[in-house]
PDB file of C-alpha atoms in Angstrom:
ATOM      1  CA  MET A   1       1.023 -16.101  -4.753  1.00 53.00           C
ATOM      2  CA  VAL A   2       0.553 -14.139  -7.763  1.00 52.00           C
ATOM      3  CA  ASP A   3      -0.474 -16.565 -10.453  1.00 52.00           C
ATOM      4  CA  LYS A   4       3.163 -17.398 -12.956  1.00 51.00           C
ATOM      5  CA  LYS A   5       0.791 -15.950 -16.037  1.00 47.00           C
ATOM      6  CA  ASN A   6      -0.257 -12.915 -14.274  1.00 53.00           C
ATOM      7  CA  ARG A   7       3.178 -11.322 -12.451  1.00 62.00           C
ATOM      8  CA  GLY A   8       4.043  -9.504 -15.484  1.00 63.00           C
ATOM      9  CA  ASP A   9       1.580  -7.349 -14.693  1.00 80.00           C
ATOM     10  CA  ALA A  10       1.422  -7.449 -11.166  1.00 90.00           C
ATOM     11  CA  VAL A  11       4.404  -5.080  -8.328  1.00 95.00           C
ATOM     12  CA  VAL A  12       6.447  -6.380  -5.739  1.00 96.00           C
ATOM     13  CA  VAL A  13       6.993  -3.521  -3.251  1.00 96.00           C
ATOM     14  CA  LEU A  14      10.244  -4.825  -0.987  1.00 97.00           C
ATOM     15  CA  GLY A  15      10.352  -2.601   2.122  1.00 96.00           C
ATOM     16  CA  LEU A  16       7.042  -2.064   3.306  1.00 95.00           C
ATOM     17  CA  GLY A  17       7.646   1.631   5.505  1.00 91.00           C
ATOM     18  CA  ARG A  18       6.267   4.210   5.004  1.00 89.00           C
ATOM     19  CA  PHE A  19       6.649   4.992   1.472  1.00 91.00           C
ATOM     20  CA  GLY A  20       6.322   1.129   0.727  1.00 93.00           C
ATOM     21  CA  GLY A  21       3.350   0.747   2.338  1.00 93.00           C
ATOM     22  CA  SER A  22       1.331   3.464   1.162  1.00 92.00           C
ATOM     23  CA  LEU A  23       2.659   2.936  -2.208  1.00 92.00           C
ATOM     24  CA  ALA A  24       1.909  -0.974  -2.057  1.00 93.00           C
ATOM     25  CA  VAL A  25      -1.529  -0.063  -0.899  1.00 93.00           C
ATOM     26  CA  GLU A  26      -2.530   2.742  -3.589  1.00 92.00           C
ATOM     27  CA  LEU A  27      -1.829   0.004  -6.339  1.00 93.00           C
ATOM     28  CA  VAL A  28      -4.176  -2.290  -4.777  1.00 92.00           C
ATOM     29  CA  GLY A  29      -6.525   0.412  -4.811  1.00 91.00           C
ATOM     30  CA  ARG A  30      -6.028   0.822  -8.639  1.00 88.00           C
ATOM     31  CA  ASP A  31      -6.719  -2.587  -9.101  1.00 91.00           C
ATOM     32  CA  VAL A  32      -3.201  -3.596  -9.642  1.00 91.00           C
ATOM     33  CA  GLU A  33      -1.864  -6.799  -7.995  1.00 92.00           C
ATOM     34  CA  VAL A  34       0.550  -6.819  -5.716  1.00 94.00           C
ATOM     35  CA  LEU A  35       3.501  -8.449  -3.571  1.00 96.00           C
ATOM     36  CA  GLY A  36       4.854  -7.142  -0.935  1.00 97.00           C
ATOM     37  CA  VAL A  37       7.997  -8.092   0.943  1.00 97.00           C
ATOM     38  CA  ASP A  38       9.530  -6.982   4.104  1.00 97.00           C
ATOM     39  CA  SER A  39      11.748  -8.476   7.333  1.00 95.00           C
ATOM     40  CA  ASP A  40       9.455  -7.131   9.827  1.00 94.00           C
ATOM     41  CA  SER A  41       6.631  -9.214  10.519  1.00 95.00           C
ATOM     42  CA  ARG A  42       4.633  -7.068  12.394  1.00 95.00           C
ATOM     43  CA  THR A  43       4.766  -4.677   9.342  1.00 94.00           C
ATOM     44  CA  VAL A  44       3.555  -7.947   7.408  1.00 96.00           C
ATOM     45  CA  GLN A  45       0.724  -8.677   9.709  1.00 95.00           C
ATOM     46  CA  GLN A  46      -0.587  -5.163   9.789  1.00 94.00           C
ATOM     47  CA  LEU A  47      -0.731  -4.911   5.568  1.00 95.00           C
ATOM     48  CA  SER A  48      -1.892  -8.764   5.752  1.00 92.00           C
ATOM     49  CA  GLY A  49      -5.636  -7.802   4.727  1.00 88.00           C
ATOM     50  CA  GLN A  50      -5.007  -5.296   2.424  1.00 93.00           C
ATOM     51  CA  LEU A  51      -2.341  -6.413  -0.008  1.00 93.00           C
ATOM     52  CA  THR A  52      -2.759  -9.068  -2.989  1.00 90.00           C
ATOM     53  CA  HIS A  53      -0.077 -11.158  -1.250  1.00 94.00           C
ATOM     54  CA  VAL A  54       2.124 -10.035   1.496  1.00 96.00           C
ATOM     55  CA  VAL A  55       5.525 -12.381   2.870  1.00 97.00           C
ATOM     56  CA  CYS A  56       8.117 -11.895   5.639  1.00 97.00           C
ATOM     57  CA  ALA A  57      11.424 -12.021   3.986  1.00 97.00           C
ATOM     58  CA  ASP A  58      14.998 -10.696   3.462  1.00 97.00           C
ATOM     59  CA  SER A  59      15.130  -9.055   0.304  1.00 97.00           C
ATOM     60  CA  THR A  60      18.988  -8.995   0.711  1.00 97.00           C
ATOM     61  CA  ASP A  61      19.104 -12.847   0.170  1.00 97.00           C
ATOM     62  CA  PRO A  62      19.213 -13.484  -3.319  1.00 97.00           C
ATOM     63  CA  ASP A  63      17.710 -17.209  -2.619  1.00 97.00           C
ATOM     64  CA  ALA A  64      14.461 -15.875  -1.011  1.00 97.00           C
ATOM     65  CA  LEU A  65      13.902 -13.736  -3.822  1.00 97.00           C
ATOM     66  CA  THR A  66      14.504 -16.927  -6.223  1.00 96.00           C
ATOM     67  CA  GLN A  67      12.390 -18.776  -4.192  1.00 96.00           C
ATOM     68  CA  LEU A  68       9.585 -16.137  -4.303  1.00 95.00           C
ATOM     69  CA  GLY A  69       9.857 -16.185  -8.278  1.00 95.00           C
ATOM     70  CA  ILE A  70      10.562 -11.997  -8.044  1.00 96.00           C
ATOM     71  CA  ALA A  71      12.545 -12.510 -11.618  1.00 94.00           C
ATOM     72  CA  GLU A  72       8.979 -13.270 -13.152  1.00 92.00           C
ATOM     73  CA  PHE A  73       7.575 -10.203 -11.945  1.00 95.00           C
ATOM     74  CA  GLY A  74       7.539  -7.095 -14.641  1.00 93.00           C
ATOM     75  CA  ARG A  75       8.091  -4.279 -11.972  1.00 95.00           C
ATOM     76  CA  ALA A  76       9.959  -4.259  -8.883  1.00 96.00           C
ATOM     77  CA  VAL A  77       9.926  -1.300  -6.237  1.00 96.00           C
ATOM     78  CA  VAL A  78      12.415  -1.280  -3.346  1.00 97.00           C
ATOM     79  CA  GLY A  79      10.960   1.148  -0.768  1.00 94.00           C
ATOM     80  CA  ILE A  80      14.194   0.529   1.551  1.00 93.00           C
ATOM     81  CA  GLY A  81      15.528   3.737   2.876  1.00 75.00           C
ATOM     82  CA  THR A  82      17.315   4.242   5.858  1.00 82.00           C
ATOM     83  CA  ASP A  83      19.094   1.099   5.576  1.00 92.00           C
ATOM     84  CA  ILE A  84      21.020   2.051   2.343  1.00 95.00           C
ATOM     85  CA  GLU A  85      23.108  -0.701   2.322  1.00 96.00           C
ATOM     86  CA  ALA A  86      19.859  -2.892   2.246  1.00 97.00           C
ATOM     87  CA  SER A  87      18.600  -0.979  -0.519  1.00 97.00           C
ATOM     88  CA  ILE A  88      21.685  -1.203  -2.384  1.00 97.00           C
ATOM     89  CA  LEU A  89      21.901  -4.842  -2.352  1.00 98.00           C
ATOM     90  CA  THR A  90      17.581  -5.546  -2.958  1.00 98.00           C
ATOM     91  CA  THR A  91      18.339  -3.437  -5.862  1.00 98.00           C
ATOM     92  CA  SER A  92      21.492  -5.305  -7.067  1.00 98.00           C
ATOM     93  CA  ILE A  93      20.024  -8.533  -6.697  1.00 98.00           C
ATOM     94  CA  LEU A  94      16.475  -7.567  -8.749  1.00 98.00           C
ATOM     95  CA  SER A  95      18.804  -6.528 -11.363  1.00 97.00           C
ATOM     96  CA  ASP A  96      20.799  -9.522 -11.380  1.00 97.00           C
ATOM     97  CA  LEU A  97      17.638 -11.813 -11.541  1.00 97.00           C
ATOM     98  CA  GLY A  98      16.584  -9.589 -14.917  1.00 96.00           C
ATOM     99  CA  VAL A  99      13.993  -7.940 -13.522  1.00 96.00           C
ATOM    100  CA  PRO A 100      12.790  -5.208 -16.642  1.00 94.00           C
ATOM    101  CA  ASP A 101      11.639  -2.324 -14.161  1.00 95.00           C
ATOM    102  CA  ILE A 102      13.295  -1.481 -10.975  1.00 96.00           C
ATOM    103  CA  TRP A 103      12.247   1.798  -8.802  1.00 95.00           C
ATOM    104  CA  ALA A 104      13.563   2.409  -5.855  1.00 95.00           C
ATOM    105  CA  LYS A 105      13.538   5.128  -3.569  1.00 94.00           C
ATOM    106  CA  ALA A 106      16.775   7.296  -2.417  1.00 94.00           C
ATOM    107  CA  ILE A 107      17.345   9.003   0.123  1.00 91.00           C
ATOM    108  CA  THR A 108      20.543  11.609  -0.554  1.00 90.00           C
ATOM    109  CA  LEU A 109      21.746  12.218  -4.245  1.00 89.00           C
ATOM    110  CA  GLN A 110      24.294  10.096  -4.165  1.00 93.00           C
ATOM    111  CA  HIS A 111      22.441   7.019  -2.983  1.00 95.00           C
ATOM    112  CA  GLY A 112      20.300   7.481  -5.811  1.00 93.00           C
ATOM    113  CA  ARG A 113      23.524   7.421  -8.320  1.00 95.00           C
ATOM    114  CA  ILE A 114      24.594   4.427  -6.500  1.00 97.00           C
ATOM    115  CA  LEU A 115      21.138   2.846  -7.235  1.00 96.00           C
ATOM    116  CA  GLU A 116      21.659   3.427 -10.860  1.00 96.00           C
ATOM    117  CA  ARG A 117      24.821   1.878 -11.274  1.00 97.00           C
ATOM    118  CA  VAL A 118      23.320  -1.226  -9.498  1.00 97.00           C
ATOM    119  CA  GLY A 119      20.790  -1.624 -12.113  1.00 96.00           C
ATOM    120  CA  ALA A 120      17.905   0.451 -11.463  1.00 96.00           C
ATOM    121  CA  HIS A 121      16.094   2.081 -13.959  1.00 95.00           C
ATOM    122  CA  HIS A 122      14.330   4.687 -12.129  1.00 93.00           C
ATOM    123  CA  VAL A 123      15.190   6.384  -8.567  1.00 92.00           C
ATOM    124  CA  VAL A 124      12.815   8.469  -6.583  1.00 90.00           C
ATOM    125  CA  GLN A 125      13.815  10.973  -3.444  1.00 88.00           C
ATOM    126  CA  PRO A 126       9.910  11.260  -1.997  1.00 86.00           C
ATOM    127  CA  GLU A 127      11.303  13.727   0.843  1.00 81.00           C
ATOM    128  CA  HIS A 128      13.253  16.272  -1.671  1.00 78.00           C
ATOM    129  CA  ASP A 129      10.702  15.771  -4.581  1.00 80.00           C
ATOM    130  CA  MET A 130       8.256  17.069  -2.076  1.00 79.00           C
ATOM    131  CA  GLY A 131      10.378  19.646  -0.491  1.00 79.00           C
ATOM    132  CA  GLU A 132      11.691  21.222  -3.880  1.00 77.00           C
ATOM    133  CA  ARG A 133       7.710  21.224  -4.870  1.00 77.00           C
ATOM    134  CA  VAL A 134       6.253  22.505  -1.795  1.00 79.00           C
ATOM    135  CA  ALA A 135       9.504  25.499  -1.756  1.00 77.00           C
ATOM    136  CA  HIS A 136       7.656  26.149  -5.544  1.00 73.00           C
ATOM    137  CA  LEU A 137       4.658  26.312  -4.045  1.00 79.00           C
ATOM    138  CA  VAL A 138       5.484  28.377  -1.360  1.00 77.00           C
ATOM    139  CA  THR A 139       7.362  31.254  -2.795  1.00 71.00           C
ATOM    140  CA  GLY A 140       5.437  31.348  -5.650  1.00 71.00           C
ATOM    141  CA  ARG A 141       1.654  31.853  -6.895  1.00 77.00           C
ATOM    142  CA  MET A 142       1.490  28.480  -8.434  1.00 87.00           C
ATOM    143  CA  LEU A 143      -1.447  26.204  -7.256  1.00 90.00           C
ATOM    144  CA  ASP A 144       0.226  23.456  -7.495  1.00 90.00           C
ATOM    145  CA  TYR A 145       3.827  22.366  -9.311  1.00 87.00           C
ATOM    146  CA  VAL A 146       5.262  19.088 -11.087  1.00 87.00           C
ATOM    147  CA  GLU A 147       8.930  18.359 -12.525  1.00 83.00           C
ATOM    148  CA  VAL A 148       8.425  16.250 -15.200  1.00 81.00           C
ATOM    149  CA  ASP A 149      11.738  16.867 -16.168  1.00 80.00           C
ATOM    150  CA  GLU A 150      15.040  18.781 -15.394  1.00 79.00           C
ATOM    151  CA  GLY A 151      14.324  21.874 -15.565  1.00 86.00           C
ATOM    152  CA  TYR A 152      11.272  21.457 -17.659  1.00 92.00           C
ATOM    153  CA  ALA A 153       7.936  21.702 -15.421  1.00 90.00           C
ATOM    154  CA  LEU A 154       4.083  21.596 -15.571  1.00 93.00           C
ATOM    155  CA  ILE A 155       2.373  24.149 -13.162  1.00 93.00           C
ATOM    156  CA  LYS A 156      -1.258  25.262 -12.044  1.00 94.00           C
ATOM    157  CA  THR A 157      -1.743  28.954 -12.325  1.00 93.00           C
ATOM    158  CA  LYS A 158      -4.970  31.111 -12.212  1.00 91.00           C
ATOM    159  CA  ALA A 159      -5.702  32.911 -15.474  1.00 90.00           C
ATOM    160  CA  PRO A 160      -3.842  36.509 -15.692  1.00 87.00           C
ATOM    161  CA  ARG A 161      -6.074  39.758 -15.450  1.00 86.00           C
ATOM    162  CA  TRP A 162      -4.412  40.457 -18.675  1.00 87.00           C
ATOM    163  CA  ALA A 163      -6.177  37.327 -20.557  1.00 87.00           C
ATOM    164  CA  GLU A 164      -9.977  38.331 -19.088  1.00 86.00           C
ATOM    165  CA  SER A 165     -12.092  37.466 -22.209  1.00 88.00           C
ATOM    166  CA  LYS A 166      -9.690  37.121 -24.901  1.00 88.00           C
ATOM    167  CA  PRO A 167      -9.261  33.834 -27.273  1.00 91.00           C
ATOM    168  CA  LEU A 168      -6.240  32.342 -26.284  1.00 92.00           C
ATOM    169  CA  GLY A 169      -4.564  32.434 -29.949  1.00 90.00           C
ATOM    170  CA  GLU A 170      -4.114  36.021 -29.466  1.00 91.00           C
ATOM    171  CA  LEU A 171      -2.684  36.215 -26.177  1.00 91.00           C
ATOM    172  CA  GLY A 172       0.835  35.625 -27.562  1.00 90.00           C
ATOM    173  CA  ILE A 173       1.522  33.948 -24.350  1.00 92.00           C
ATOM    174  CA  ARG A 174       4.021  31.472 -26.257  1.00 91.00           C
ATOM    175  CA  LYS A 175       5.754  34.233 -28.030  1.00 91.00           C
ATOM    176  CA  LYS A 176       6.187  36.148 -24.858  1.00 91.00           C
ATOM    177  CA  TYR A 177       6.588  33.207 -22.199  1.00 93.00           C
ATOM    178  CA  GLY A 178       8.028  30.752 -23.773  1.00 94.00           C
ATOM    179  CA  VAL A 179       5.537  28.909 -22.444  1.00 95.00           C
ATOM    180  CA  THR A 180       2.435  26.699 -23.861  1.00 94.00           C
ATOM    181  CA  VAL A 181      -1.334  26.641 -22.221  1.00 94.00           C
ATOM    182  CA  VAL A 182      -2.184  22.932 -22.149  1.00 93.00           C
ATOM    183  CA  GLY A 183      -5.069  22.734 -20.593  1.00 95.00           C
ATOM    184  CA  ILE A 184      -8.045  25.171 -18.519  1.00 94.00           C
ATOM    185  CA  LYS A 185     -10.122  24.355 -15.837  1.00 94.00           C
ATOM    186  CA  LYS A 186     -13.537  26.672 -15.841  1.00 92.00           C
ATOM    187  CA  PRO A 187     -15.372  27.209 -12.620  1.00 89.00           C
ATOM    188  CA  GLY A 188     -17.355  24.208 -11.975  1.00 86.00           C
ATOM    189  CA  SER A 189     -16.137  22.104 -14.371  1.00 88.00           C
ATOM    190  CA  GLY A 190     -12.759  19.699 -15.094  1.00 91.00           C
ATOM    191  CA  PHE A 191     -10.089  20.303 -17.161  1.00 92.00           C
ATOM    192  CA  THR A 192      -9.953  20.646 -20.702  1.00 93.00           C
ATOM    193  CA  TYR A 193      -7.849  20.978 -23.891  1.00 91.00           C
ATOM    194  CA  CYS A 194      -6.970  24.149 -24.861  1.00 90.00           C
ATOM    195  CA  THR A 195      -7.163  25.627 -28.643  1.00 90.00           C
ATOM    196  CA  SER A 196      -6.684  28.765 -30.060  1.00 90.00           C
ATOM    197  CA  ASP A 197     -10.116  29.549 -29.942  1.00 92.00           C
ATOM    198  CA  THR A 198     -10.303  28.927 -26.465  1.00 91.00           C
ATOM    199  CA  LEU A 199     -11.564  31.770 -24.242  1.00 91.00           C
ATOM    200  CA  ILE A 200     -10.093  32.970 -21.252  1.00 91.00           C
ATOM    201  CA  GLN A 201     -12.159  34.535 -18.218  1.00 88.00           C
ATOM    202  CA  SER A 202     -11.542  35.308 -14.634  1.00 81.00           C
ATOM    203  CA  GLY A 203     -11.356  32.399 -12.508  1.00 83.00           C
ATOM    204  CA  ASP A 204     -10.102  29.809 -15.269  1.00 92.00           C
ATOM    205  CA  ILE A 205      -7.404  27.709 -13.647  1.00 93.00           C
ATOM    206  CA  LEU A 206      -4.304  27.144 -16.542  1.00 94.00           C
ATOM    207  CA  LEU A 207      -2.232  23.944 -16.927  1.00 94.00           C
ATOM    208  CA  VAL A 208       1.152  25.653 -18.101  1.00 95.00           C
ATOM    209  CA  ALA A 209       3.980  23.389 -19.349  1.00 95.00           C
ATOM    210  CA  GLY A 210       7.614  25.407 -20.083  1.00 94.00           C
ATOM    211  CA  GLU A 211      11.239  25.480 -18.839  1.00 94.00           C
ATOM    212  CA  THR A 212      10.600  26.021 -14.661  1.00 89.00           C
ATOM    213  CA  ASP A 213      11.840  29.124 -14.487  1.00 90.00           C
ATOM    214  CA  LYS A 214      10.027  30.618 -17.196  1.00 93.00           C
ATOM    215  CA  ALA A 215       6.587  29.137 -15.884  1.00 91.00           C
ATOM    216  CA  GLU A 216       7.219  30.595 -12.870  1.00 88.00           C
ATOM    217  CA  ARG A 217       7.793  33.737 -14.424  1.00 89.00           C
ATOM    218  CA  PHE A 218       4.938  33.232 -15.871  1.00 90.00           C
ATOM    219  CA  ALA A 219       3.046  32.667 -13.077  1.00 89.00           C
ATOM    220  CA  GLU A 220       3.809  35.550 -10.956  1.00 86.00           C
ATOM    221  CA  GLU A 221       2.007  37.229 -13.711  1.00 78.00           C
ATOM    222  CA  THR A 222      -1.523  35.838 -12.344  1.00 68.00           C
TER     223      THR A 222
END
């Protein structure tokens, strides 16, 4: 088991299906200690060599979670998706145990609202969020899209032709489009912060932040 003194920095992932399992493996790859919990012994066996610790247990059983010392973990992720009742009950137990940072996967908006009511601090909808993201990419000229808050997005797009060889400060992008260019990527290099003196060239990739509809409108100008 994860050392008691380190549990505040460790993450417990309950439900090791496609979402929870891949998340747990990714966390371990980022040097995070992970306790994986799943009721399916085959899933536990498959992940036994990939996670810091993995156990077969029923996450809807308060006694089982208490015995595992889940209350001492700083973060928990409920990766259960298809069994909505188990997802809600597990989240509620984690809240009763006083876990300070609870993340839970939802498969519908209603499911997500219930999870918030029973104690989830963060609700994620992987299928919905990915579908929305891909829809923006398919219908627009953006290279990438992330909605960081409701109605506010961060997009990656090509520099518009009309900005060629002009410093950012002279383009008036914020005044005209209501968005802010926060980063730039020159061919063959990584992203860097922008200043008013940053010269925009053909082939540059811009990182732009703003209200979703305004960011989309700017991307259409590229």
